[in-house]
PDB file of C-alpha atoms in Angstrom:
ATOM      1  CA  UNK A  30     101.804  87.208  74.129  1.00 45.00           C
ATOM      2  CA  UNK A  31     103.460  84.171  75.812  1.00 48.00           C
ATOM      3  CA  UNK A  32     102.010  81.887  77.617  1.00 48.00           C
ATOM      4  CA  UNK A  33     102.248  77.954  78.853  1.00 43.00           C
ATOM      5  CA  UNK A  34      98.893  77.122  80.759  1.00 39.00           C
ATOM      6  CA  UNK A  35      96.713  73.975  79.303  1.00 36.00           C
ATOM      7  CA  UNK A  36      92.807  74.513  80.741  1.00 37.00           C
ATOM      8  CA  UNK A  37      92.503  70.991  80.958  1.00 35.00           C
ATOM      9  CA  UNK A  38      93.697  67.816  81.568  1.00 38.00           C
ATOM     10  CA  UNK A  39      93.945  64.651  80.057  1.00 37.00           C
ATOM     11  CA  UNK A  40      90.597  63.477  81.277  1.00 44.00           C
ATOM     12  CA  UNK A  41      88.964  66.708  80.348  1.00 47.00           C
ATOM     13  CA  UNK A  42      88.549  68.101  83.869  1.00 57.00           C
ATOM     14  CA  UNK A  43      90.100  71.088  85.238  1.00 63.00           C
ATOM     15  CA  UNK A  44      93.113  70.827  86.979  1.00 72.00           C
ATOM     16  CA  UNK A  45      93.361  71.908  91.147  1.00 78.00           C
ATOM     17  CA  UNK A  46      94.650  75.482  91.065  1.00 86.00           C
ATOM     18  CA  UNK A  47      98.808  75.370  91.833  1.00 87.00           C
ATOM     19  CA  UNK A  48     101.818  77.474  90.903  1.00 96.00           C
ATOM     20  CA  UNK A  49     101.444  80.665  90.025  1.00 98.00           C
ATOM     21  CA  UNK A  50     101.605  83.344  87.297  1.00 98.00           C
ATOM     22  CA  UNK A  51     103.561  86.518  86.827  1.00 98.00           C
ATOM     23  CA  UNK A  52     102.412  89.543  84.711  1.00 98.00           C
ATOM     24  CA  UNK A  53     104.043  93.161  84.468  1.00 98.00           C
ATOM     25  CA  UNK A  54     103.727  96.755  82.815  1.00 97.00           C
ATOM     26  CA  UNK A  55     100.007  96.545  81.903  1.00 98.00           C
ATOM     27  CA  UNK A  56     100.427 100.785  82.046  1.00 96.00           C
ATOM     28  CA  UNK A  57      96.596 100.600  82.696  1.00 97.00           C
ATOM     29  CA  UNK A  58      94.802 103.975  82.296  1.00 95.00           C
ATOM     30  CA  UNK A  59      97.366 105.257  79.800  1.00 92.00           C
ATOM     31  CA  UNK A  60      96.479 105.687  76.181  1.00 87.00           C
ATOM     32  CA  UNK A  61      99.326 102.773  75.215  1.00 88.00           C
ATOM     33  CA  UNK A  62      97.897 100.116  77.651  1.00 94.00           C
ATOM     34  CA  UNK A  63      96.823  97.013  75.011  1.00 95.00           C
ATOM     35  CA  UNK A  64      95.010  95.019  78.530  1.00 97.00           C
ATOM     36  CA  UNK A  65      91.768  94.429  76.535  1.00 97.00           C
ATOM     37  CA  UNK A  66      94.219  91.853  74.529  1.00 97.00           C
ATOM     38  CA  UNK A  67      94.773  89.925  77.800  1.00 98.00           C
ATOM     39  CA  UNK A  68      92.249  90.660  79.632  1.00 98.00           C
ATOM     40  CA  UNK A  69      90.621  86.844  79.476  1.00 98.00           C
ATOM     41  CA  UNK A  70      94.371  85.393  79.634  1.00 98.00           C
ATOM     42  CA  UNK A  71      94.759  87.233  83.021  1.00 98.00           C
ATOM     43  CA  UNK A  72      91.571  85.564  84.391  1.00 98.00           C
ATOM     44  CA  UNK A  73      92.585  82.114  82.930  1.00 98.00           C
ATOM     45  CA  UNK A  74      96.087  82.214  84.636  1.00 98.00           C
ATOM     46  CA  UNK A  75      94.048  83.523  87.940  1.00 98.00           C
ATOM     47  CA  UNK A  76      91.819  80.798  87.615  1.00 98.00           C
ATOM     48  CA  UNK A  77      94.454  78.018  87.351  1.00 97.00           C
ATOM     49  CA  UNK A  78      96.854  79.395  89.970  1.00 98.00           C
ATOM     50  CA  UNK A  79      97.475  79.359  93.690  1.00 98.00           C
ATOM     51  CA  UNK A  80      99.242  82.811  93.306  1.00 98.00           C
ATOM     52  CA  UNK A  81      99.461  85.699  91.067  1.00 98.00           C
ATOM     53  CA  UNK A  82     102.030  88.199  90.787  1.00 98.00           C
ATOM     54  CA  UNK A  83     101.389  91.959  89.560  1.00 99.00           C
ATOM     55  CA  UNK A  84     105.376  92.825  89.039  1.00 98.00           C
ATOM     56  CA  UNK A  85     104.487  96.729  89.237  1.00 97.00           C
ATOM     57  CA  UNK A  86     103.855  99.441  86.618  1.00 98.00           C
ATOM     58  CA  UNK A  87     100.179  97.368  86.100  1.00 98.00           C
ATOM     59  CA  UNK A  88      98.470 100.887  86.705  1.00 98.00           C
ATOM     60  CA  UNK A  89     100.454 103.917  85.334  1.00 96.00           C
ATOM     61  CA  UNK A  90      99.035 107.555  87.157  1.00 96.00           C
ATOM     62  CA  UNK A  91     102.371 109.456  85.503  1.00 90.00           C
ATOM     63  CA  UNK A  92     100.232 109.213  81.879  1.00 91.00           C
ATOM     64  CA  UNK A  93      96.402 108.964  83.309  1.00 92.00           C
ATOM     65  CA  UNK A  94      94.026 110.404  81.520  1.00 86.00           C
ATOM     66  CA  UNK A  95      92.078 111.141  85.052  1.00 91.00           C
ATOM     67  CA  UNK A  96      92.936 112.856  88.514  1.00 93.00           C
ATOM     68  CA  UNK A  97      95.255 111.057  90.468  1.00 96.00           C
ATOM     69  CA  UNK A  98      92.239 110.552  92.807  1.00 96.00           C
ATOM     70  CA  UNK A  99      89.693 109.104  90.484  1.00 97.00           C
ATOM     71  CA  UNK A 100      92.541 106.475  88.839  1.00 97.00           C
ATOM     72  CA  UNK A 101      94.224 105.173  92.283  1.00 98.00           C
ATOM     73  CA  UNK A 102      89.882 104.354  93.301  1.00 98.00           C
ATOM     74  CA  UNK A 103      89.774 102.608  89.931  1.00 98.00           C
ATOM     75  CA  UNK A 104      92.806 100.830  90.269  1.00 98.00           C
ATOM     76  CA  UNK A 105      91.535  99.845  93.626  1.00 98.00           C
ATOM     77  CA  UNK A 106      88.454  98.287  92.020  1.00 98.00           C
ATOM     78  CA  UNK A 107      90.354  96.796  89.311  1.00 98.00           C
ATOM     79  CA  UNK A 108      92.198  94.818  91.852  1.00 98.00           C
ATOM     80  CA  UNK A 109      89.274  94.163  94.266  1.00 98.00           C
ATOM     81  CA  UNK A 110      86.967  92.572  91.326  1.00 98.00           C
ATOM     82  CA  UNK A 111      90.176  90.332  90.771  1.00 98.00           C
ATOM     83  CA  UNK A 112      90.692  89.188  93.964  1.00 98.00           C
ATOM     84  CA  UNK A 113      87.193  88.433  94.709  1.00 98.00           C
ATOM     85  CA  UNK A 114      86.972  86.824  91.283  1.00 98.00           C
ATOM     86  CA  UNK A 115      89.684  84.581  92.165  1.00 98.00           C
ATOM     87  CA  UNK A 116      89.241  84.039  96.050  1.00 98.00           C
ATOM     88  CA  UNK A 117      91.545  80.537  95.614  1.00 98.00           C
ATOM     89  CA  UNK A 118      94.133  82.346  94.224  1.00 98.00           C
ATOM     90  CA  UNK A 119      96.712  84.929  96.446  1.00 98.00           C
ATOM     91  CA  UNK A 120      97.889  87.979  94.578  1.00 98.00           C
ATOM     92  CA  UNK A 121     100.916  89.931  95.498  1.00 98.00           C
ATOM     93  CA  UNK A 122     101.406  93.198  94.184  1.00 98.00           C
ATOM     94  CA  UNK A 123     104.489  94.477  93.930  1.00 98.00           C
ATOM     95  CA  UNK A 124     104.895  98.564  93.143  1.00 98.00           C
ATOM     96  CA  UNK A 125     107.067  99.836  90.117  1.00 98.00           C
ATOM     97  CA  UNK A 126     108.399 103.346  89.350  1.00 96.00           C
ATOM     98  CA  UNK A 127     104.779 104.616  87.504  1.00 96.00           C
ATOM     99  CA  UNK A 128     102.915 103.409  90.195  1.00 98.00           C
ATOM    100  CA  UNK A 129     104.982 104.017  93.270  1.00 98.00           C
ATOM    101  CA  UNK A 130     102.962 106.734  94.752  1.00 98.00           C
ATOM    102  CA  UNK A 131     102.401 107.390  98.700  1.00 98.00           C
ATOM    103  CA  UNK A 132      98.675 107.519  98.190  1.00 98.00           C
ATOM    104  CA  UNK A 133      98.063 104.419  96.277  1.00 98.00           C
ATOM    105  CA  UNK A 134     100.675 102.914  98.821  1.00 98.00           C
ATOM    106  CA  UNK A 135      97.802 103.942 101.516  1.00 98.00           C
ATOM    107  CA  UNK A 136      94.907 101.894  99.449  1.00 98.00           C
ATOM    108  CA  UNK A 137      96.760  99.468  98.514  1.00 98.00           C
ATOM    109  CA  UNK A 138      97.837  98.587 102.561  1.00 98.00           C
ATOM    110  CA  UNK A 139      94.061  99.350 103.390  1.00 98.00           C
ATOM    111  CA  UNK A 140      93.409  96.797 100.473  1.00 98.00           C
ATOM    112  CA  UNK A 141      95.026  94.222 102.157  1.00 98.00           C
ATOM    113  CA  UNK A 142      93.143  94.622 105.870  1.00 98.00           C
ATOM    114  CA  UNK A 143      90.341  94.203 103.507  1.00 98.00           C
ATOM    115  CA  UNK A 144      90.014  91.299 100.861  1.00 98.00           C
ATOM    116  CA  UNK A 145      92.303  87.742 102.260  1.00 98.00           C
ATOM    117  CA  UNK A 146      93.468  86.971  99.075  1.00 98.00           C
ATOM    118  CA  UNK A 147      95.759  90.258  98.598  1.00 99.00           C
ATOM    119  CA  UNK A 148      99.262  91.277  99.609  1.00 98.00           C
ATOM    120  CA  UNK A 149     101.420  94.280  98.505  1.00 98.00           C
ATOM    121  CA  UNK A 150     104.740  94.782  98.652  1.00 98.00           C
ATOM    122  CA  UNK A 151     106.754  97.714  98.040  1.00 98.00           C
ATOM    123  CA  UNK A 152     109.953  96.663  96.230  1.00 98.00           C
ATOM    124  CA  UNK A 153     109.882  92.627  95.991  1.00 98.00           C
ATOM    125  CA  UNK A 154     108.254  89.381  97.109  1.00 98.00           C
ATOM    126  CA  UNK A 155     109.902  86.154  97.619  1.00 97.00           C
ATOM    127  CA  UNK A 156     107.811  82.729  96.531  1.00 97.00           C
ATOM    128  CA  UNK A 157     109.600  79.366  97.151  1.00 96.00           C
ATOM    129  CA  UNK A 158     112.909  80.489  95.473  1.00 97.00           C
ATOM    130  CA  UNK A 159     111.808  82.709  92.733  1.00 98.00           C
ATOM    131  CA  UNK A 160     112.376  86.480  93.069  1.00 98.00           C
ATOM    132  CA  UNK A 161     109.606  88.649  91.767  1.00 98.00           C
ATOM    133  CA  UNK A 162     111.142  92.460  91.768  1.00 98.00           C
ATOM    134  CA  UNK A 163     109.637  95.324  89.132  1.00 98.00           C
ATOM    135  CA  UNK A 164     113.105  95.806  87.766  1.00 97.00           C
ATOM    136  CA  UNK A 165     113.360  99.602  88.173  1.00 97.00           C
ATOM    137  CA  UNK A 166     115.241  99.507  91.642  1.00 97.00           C
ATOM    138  CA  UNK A 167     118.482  97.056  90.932  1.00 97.00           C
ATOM    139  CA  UNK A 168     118.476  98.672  87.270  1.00 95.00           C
ATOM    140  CA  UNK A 169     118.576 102.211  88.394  1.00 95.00           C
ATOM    141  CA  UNK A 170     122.029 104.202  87.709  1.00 89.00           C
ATOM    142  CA  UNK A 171     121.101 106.841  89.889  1.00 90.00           C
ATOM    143  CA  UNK A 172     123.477 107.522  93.012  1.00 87.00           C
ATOM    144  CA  UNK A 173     122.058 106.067  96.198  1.00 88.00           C
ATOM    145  CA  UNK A 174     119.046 103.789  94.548  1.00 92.00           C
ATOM    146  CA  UNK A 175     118.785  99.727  96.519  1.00 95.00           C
ATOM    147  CA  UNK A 176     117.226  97.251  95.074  1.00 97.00           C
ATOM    148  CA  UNK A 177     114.785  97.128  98.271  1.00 96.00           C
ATOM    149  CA  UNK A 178     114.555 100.627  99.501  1.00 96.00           C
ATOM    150  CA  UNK A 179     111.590 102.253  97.380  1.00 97.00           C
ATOM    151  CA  UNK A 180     111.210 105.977  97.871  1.00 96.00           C
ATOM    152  CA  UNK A 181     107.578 106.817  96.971  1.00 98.00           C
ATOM    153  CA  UNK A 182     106.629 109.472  95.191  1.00 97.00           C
ATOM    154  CA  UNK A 183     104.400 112.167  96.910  1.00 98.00           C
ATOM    155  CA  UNK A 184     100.485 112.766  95.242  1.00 97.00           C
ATOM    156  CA  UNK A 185     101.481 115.921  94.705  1.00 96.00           C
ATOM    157  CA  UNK A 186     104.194 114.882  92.012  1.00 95.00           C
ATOM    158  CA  UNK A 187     101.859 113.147  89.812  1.00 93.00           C
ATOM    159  CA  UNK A 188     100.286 115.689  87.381  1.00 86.00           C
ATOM    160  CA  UNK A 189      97.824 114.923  84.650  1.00 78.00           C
ATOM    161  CA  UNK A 190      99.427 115.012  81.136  1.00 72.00           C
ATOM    162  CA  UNK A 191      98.117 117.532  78.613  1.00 61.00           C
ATOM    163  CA  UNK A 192      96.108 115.311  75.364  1.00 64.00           C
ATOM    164  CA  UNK A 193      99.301 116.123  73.180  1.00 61.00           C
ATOM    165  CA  UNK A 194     101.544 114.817  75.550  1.00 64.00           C
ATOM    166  CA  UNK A 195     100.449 111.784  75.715  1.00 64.00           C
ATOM    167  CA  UNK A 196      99.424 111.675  71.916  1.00 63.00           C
ATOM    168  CA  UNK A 197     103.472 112.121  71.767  1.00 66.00           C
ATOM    169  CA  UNK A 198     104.613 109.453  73.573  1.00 64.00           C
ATOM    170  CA  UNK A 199     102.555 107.187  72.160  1.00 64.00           C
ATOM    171  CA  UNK A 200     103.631 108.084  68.741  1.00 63.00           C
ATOM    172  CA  UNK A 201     106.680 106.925  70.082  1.00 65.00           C
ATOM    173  CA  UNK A 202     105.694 103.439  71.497  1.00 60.00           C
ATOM    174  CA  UNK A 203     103.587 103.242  67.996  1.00 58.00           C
ATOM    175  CA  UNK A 204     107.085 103.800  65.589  1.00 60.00           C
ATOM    176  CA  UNK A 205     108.331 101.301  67.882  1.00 59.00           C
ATOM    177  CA  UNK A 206     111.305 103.541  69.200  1.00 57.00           C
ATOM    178  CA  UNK A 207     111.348 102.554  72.705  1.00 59.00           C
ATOM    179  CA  UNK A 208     111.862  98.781  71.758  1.00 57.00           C
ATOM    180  CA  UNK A 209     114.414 100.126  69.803  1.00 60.00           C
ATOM    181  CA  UNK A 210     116.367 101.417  72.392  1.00 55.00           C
ATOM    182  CA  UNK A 211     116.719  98.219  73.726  1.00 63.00           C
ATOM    183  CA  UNK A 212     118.825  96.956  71.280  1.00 67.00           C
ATOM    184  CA  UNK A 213     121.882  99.371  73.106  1.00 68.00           C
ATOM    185  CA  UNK A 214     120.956  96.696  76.337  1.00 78.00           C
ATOM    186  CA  UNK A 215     120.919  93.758  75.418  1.00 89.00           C
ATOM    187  CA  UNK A 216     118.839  91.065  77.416  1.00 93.00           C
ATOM    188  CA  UNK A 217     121.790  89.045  79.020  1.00 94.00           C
ATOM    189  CA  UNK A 218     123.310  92.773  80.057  1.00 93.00           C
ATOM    190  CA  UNK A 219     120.357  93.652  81.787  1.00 94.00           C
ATOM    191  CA  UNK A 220     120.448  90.140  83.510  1.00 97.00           C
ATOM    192  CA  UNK A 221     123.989  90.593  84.132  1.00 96.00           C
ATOM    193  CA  UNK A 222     123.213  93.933  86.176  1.00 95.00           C
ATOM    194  CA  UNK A 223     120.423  92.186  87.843  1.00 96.00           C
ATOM    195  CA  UNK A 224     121.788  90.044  89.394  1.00 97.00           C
ATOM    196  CA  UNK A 225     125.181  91.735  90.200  1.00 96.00           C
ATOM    197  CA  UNK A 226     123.031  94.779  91.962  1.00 97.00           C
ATOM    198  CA  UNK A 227     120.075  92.245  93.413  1.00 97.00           C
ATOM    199  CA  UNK A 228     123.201  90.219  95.062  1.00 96.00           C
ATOM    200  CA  UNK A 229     125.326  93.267  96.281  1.00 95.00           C
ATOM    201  CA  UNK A 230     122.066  94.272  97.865  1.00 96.00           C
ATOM    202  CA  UNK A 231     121.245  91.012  99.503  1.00 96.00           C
ATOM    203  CA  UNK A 232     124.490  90.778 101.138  1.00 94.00           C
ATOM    204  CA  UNK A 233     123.958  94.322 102.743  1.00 91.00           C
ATOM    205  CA  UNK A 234     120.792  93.575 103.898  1.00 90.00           C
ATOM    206  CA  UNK A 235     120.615  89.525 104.595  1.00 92.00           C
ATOM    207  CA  UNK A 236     116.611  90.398 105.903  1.00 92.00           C
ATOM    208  CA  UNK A 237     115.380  91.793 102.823  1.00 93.00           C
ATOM    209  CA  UNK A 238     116.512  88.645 100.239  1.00 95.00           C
ATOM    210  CA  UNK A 239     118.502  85.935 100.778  1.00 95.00           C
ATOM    211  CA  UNK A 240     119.960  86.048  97.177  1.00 96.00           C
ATOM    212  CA  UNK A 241     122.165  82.814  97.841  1.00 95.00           C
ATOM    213  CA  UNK A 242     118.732  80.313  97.543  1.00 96.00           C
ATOM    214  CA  UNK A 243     116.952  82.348  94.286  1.00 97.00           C
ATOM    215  CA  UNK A 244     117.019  80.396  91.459  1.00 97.00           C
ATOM    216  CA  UNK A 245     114.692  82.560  89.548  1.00 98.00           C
ATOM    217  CA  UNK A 246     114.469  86.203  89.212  1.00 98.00           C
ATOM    218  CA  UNK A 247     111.132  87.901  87.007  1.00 98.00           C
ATOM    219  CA  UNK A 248     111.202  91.205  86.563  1.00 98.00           C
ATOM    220  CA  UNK A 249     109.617  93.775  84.003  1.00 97.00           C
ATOM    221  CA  UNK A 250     110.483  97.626  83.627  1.00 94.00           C
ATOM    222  CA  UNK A 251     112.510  97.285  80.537  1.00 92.00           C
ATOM    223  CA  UNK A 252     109.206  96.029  78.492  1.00 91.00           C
ATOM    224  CA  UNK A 253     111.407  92.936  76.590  1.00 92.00           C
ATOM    225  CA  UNK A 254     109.912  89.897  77.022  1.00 95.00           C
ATOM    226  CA  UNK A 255     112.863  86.913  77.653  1.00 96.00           C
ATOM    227  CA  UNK A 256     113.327  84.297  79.664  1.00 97.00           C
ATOM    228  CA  UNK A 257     116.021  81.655  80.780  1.00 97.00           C
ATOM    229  CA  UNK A 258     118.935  83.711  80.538  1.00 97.00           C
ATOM    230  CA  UNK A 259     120.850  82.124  83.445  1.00 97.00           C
ATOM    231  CA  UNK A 260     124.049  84.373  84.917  1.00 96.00           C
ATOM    232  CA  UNK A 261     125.833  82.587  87.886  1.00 96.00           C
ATOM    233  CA  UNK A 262     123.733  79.556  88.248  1.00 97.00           C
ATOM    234  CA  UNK A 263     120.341  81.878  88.430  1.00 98.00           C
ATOM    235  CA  UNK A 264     117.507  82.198  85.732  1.00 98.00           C
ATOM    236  CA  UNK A 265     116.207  85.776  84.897  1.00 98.00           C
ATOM    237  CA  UNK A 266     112.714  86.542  82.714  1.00 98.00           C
ATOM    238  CA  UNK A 267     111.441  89.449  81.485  1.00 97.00           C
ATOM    239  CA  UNK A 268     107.364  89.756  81.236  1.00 98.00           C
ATOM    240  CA  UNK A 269     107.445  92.155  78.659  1.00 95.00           C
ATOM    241  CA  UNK A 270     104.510  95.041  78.886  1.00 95.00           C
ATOM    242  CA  UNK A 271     101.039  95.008  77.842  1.00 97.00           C
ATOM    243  CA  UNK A 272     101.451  97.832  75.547  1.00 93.00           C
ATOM    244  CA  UNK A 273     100.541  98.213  71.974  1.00 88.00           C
ATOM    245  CA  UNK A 274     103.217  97.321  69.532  1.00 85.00           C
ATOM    246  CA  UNK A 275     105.332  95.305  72.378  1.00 89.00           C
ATOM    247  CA  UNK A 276     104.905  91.816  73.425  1.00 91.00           C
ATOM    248  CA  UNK A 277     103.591  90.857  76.476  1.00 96.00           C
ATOM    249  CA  UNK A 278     104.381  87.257  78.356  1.00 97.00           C
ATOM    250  CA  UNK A 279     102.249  85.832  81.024  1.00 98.00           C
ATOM    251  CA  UNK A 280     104.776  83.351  82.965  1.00 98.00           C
ATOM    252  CA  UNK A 281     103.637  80.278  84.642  1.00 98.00           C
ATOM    253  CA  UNK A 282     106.292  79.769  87.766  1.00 97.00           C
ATOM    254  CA  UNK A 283     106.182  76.437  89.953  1.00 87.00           C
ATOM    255  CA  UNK A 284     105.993  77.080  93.838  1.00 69.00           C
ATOM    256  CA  UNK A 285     104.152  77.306  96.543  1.00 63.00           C
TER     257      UNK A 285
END
């Protein structure tokens, strides 16, 4: 796992909390999630920042071993013992395509009425001029997909998977064939399509992004951790995923 936080200063004190952090694809409640590993790296990040960004896919309810039900209220708790944890800090979560669901949308948007510290958003969030977007969106291939138009998926989609279902996809995380994959898309590719899509996008809708004053873009979905691959004067970074056998990055960004 990346990261580049110092606890303390020179003089041995802690430093004010500024900046932020950025974390992705924790895939919390599935069998692959690895967030024990970074558990105490999440909190020291929180504890150092002035705001946090969950980049979507941190809770995945398409491989829960639970009822929809029981995982979106633990995911709620998850999130509230954060927040409350770190009552400097503001987190901003930002939905992905395994956690894009209407009713977690609902909790998530009574969440915020509720505890100061905690924002959602449903495709992106803008911070100074970095970009934090999930990645699924501007990547998609499929006819009709925007980088900030999220359709959400209805409860009644989400089913629980069967023991040997997930015992088979995480067979296939364990081999290590999804990284693999990635090998077919390159990192500066993916950038490459970032940005081309995010811009596109922007210009269509001006309101949603103002592409023209991001210098940097973070982003997860693809689960290959990068970062400083600059295509037309912009910086892109992957965060990786908190899954076994793939690295995970935990990215200090300067802003507000």
């Amino acid at each position: 796992m990346q990261e580049t936080l110092q606890d303390e200063d020179q003089g041995g004190e802690r430093k004010a909390p500024t900046g932020g952090a950025v974390i992705s694809d924790i895939h919390m409640f599935a069998q692959r999630s690895s967030l024990p590993e970074h558990t105490r790296a999440i909190h020291r990040h929180a504890a150092r920042s002035a705001f946090f960004v969950l980049n979507g896919d941190i809770f995945d309810f398409k491989w829960a071993q639970a009822s929809l039900e029981i995982t979106m209220e633990s995911a709620v708790a998850w999130l509230t013992e954060l927040c409350e944890a770190h009552a400097h800090c503001q987190f901003h979560y930002v939905l992905g395509n395994h956690d894009g669901v209407e009713g977690f949308a609902a909790k998530l948007a009574t969440l915020e009425g509720a505890v100061p510290n905690f924002h959602w958003h449903s495709t992106h969030v803008v911070i100074g001029t970095a970009l934090f977007v999930h990645g699924d969106l501007p990547l998609s291939r499929k006819r009709g997909s925007h980088s900030f138009k999220r359709q959400l998926k209805p409860d009644s989609d989400i089913k629980v998977k069967g023991r040997l279902a997930s015992l088979g996809y995480q067979a296939l995380v364990s081999v290590r064939v999804l990284p693999a994959v990635r090998v077919i898309w390159p990192n500066r590719r993916v950038s490459k399509r970032m940005g081309t899509r995010l811009s596109l996008h922007s210009e269509a809708h001006p309101a949603a992004c103002d592409f023209g004053a991001i210098t940097d873009v973070y982003f997860g979905h693809t689960h290959v951790a990068f970062s400083g691959i600059e295509h037309q004067s912009v910086r892109y970074h992957n965060t990786g995923a908190m899954i076994q056998t793939v690295k995970a990055a935990i990215f200090r960004v300067e802003g507000e």
